[in-house]
Coordinates of C-alpha atoms in Angstrom, one line a residue:
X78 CA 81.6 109.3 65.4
X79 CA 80.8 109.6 69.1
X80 CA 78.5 107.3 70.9
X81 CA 76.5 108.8 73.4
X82 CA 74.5 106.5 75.8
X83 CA 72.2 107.5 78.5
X84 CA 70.2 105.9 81.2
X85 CA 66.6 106.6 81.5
X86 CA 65.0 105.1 84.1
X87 CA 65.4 101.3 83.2
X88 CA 66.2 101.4 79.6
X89 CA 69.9 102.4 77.9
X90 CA 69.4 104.8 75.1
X91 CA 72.6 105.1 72.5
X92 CA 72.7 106.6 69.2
X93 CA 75.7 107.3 66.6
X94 CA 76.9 111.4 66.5
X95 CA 79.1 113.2 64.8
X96 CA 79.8 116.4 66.7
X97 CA 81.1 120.2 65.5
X98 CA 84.4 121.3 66.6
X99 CA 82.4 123.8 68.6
X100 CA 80.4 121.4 70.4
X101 CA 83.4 119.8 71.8
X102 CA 84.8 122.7 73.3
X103 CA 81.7 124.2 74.6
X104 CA 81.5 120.5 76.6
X105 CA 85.2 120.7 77.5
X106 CA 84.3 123.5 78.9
X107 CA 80.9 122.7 80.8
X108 CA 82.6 120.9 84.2
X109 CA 79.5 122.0 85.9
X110 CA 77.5 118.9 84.3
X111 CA 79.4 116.9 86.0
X112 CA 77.8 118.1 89.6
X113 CA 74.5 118.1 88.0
X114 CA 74.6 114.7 86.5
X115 CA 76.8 112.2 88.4
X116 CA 76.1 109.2 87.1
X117 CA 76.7 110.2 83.8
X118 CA 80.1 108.6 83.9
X119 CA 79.9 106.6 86.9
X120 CA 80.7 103.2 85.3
X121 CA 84.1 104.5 83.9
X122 CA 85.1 106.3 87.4
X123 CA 84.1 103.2 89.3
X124 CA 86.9 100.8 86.2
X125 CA 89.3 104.0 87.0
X126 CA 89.4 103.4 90.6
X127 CA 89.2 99.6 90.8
X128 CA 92.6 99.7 88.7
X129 CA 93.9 102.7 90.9
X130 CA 93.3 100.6 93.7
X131 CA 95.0 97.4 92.4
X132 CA 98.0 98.7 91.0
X133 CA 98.8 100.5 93.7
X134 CA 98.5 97.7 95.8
X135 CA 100.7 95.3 93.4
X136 CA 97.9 93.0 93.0
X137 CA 97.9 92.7 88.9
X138 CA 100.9 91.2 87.3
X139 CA 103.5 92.4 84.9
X140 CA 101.2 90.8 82.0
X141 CA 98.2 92.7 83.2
X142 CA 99.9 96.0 83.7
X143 CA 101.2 95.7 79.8
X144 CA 98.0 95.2 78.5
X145 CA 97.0 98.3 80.9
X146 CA 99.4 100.6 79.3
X147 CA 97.8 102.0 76.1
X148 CA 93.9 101.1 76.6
X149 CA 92.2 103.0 73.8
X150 CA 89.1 102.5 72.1
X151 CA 85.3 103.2 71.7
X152 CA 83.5 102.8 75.6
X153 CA 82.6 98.9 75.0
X154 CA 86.3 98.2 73.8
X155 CA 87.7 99.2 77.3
X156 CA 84.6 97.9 79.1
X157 CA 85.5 94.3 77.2
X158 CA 89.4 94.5 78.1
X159 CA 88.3 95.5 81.9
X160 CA 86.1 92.2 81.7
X161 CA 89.4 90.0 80.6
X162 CA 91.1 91.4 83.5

């Protein structure tokens, strides 16, 4: 089950959705939305290059970069171990 979540306007719309093979590829696929709609990810680029930026300047320690090594999980479980870090 995927979670979709959208901003519109002020509110956060998110709803539970199980998608077809099809419709997975056909988004894998569709790069293009990505130029049309860029803040449809921009929370997740802007935790991508926060950690870029600090491990590459040795700022995290050996603990931190453990618990960095196999982040996986649903959007709020990464967004919760981002927080701890």
């Amino acid at each position: 089950i995927n979670r979709p979540s959208f901003d519109l306007g002020d509110k956060k719309v998110e709803f539970d959705f199980s998608p077809k093979p099809w419709m997975l590829k056909t988004m894998r696929h569709a790069r293009f939305l990505r130029s049309i709609l860029p803040s449809w990810h921009k929370h997740e680029r802007q935790i991508a290059q926060d950690l870029r930026s600090r491990i590459l300047s040795s700022t995290l320690s050996f603990k931190e970069l453990k618990s960095l090594e196999n982040v996986k999980g649903y959007r709020q479980v990464r967004y919760d171990l981002y927080g701890q870090i």
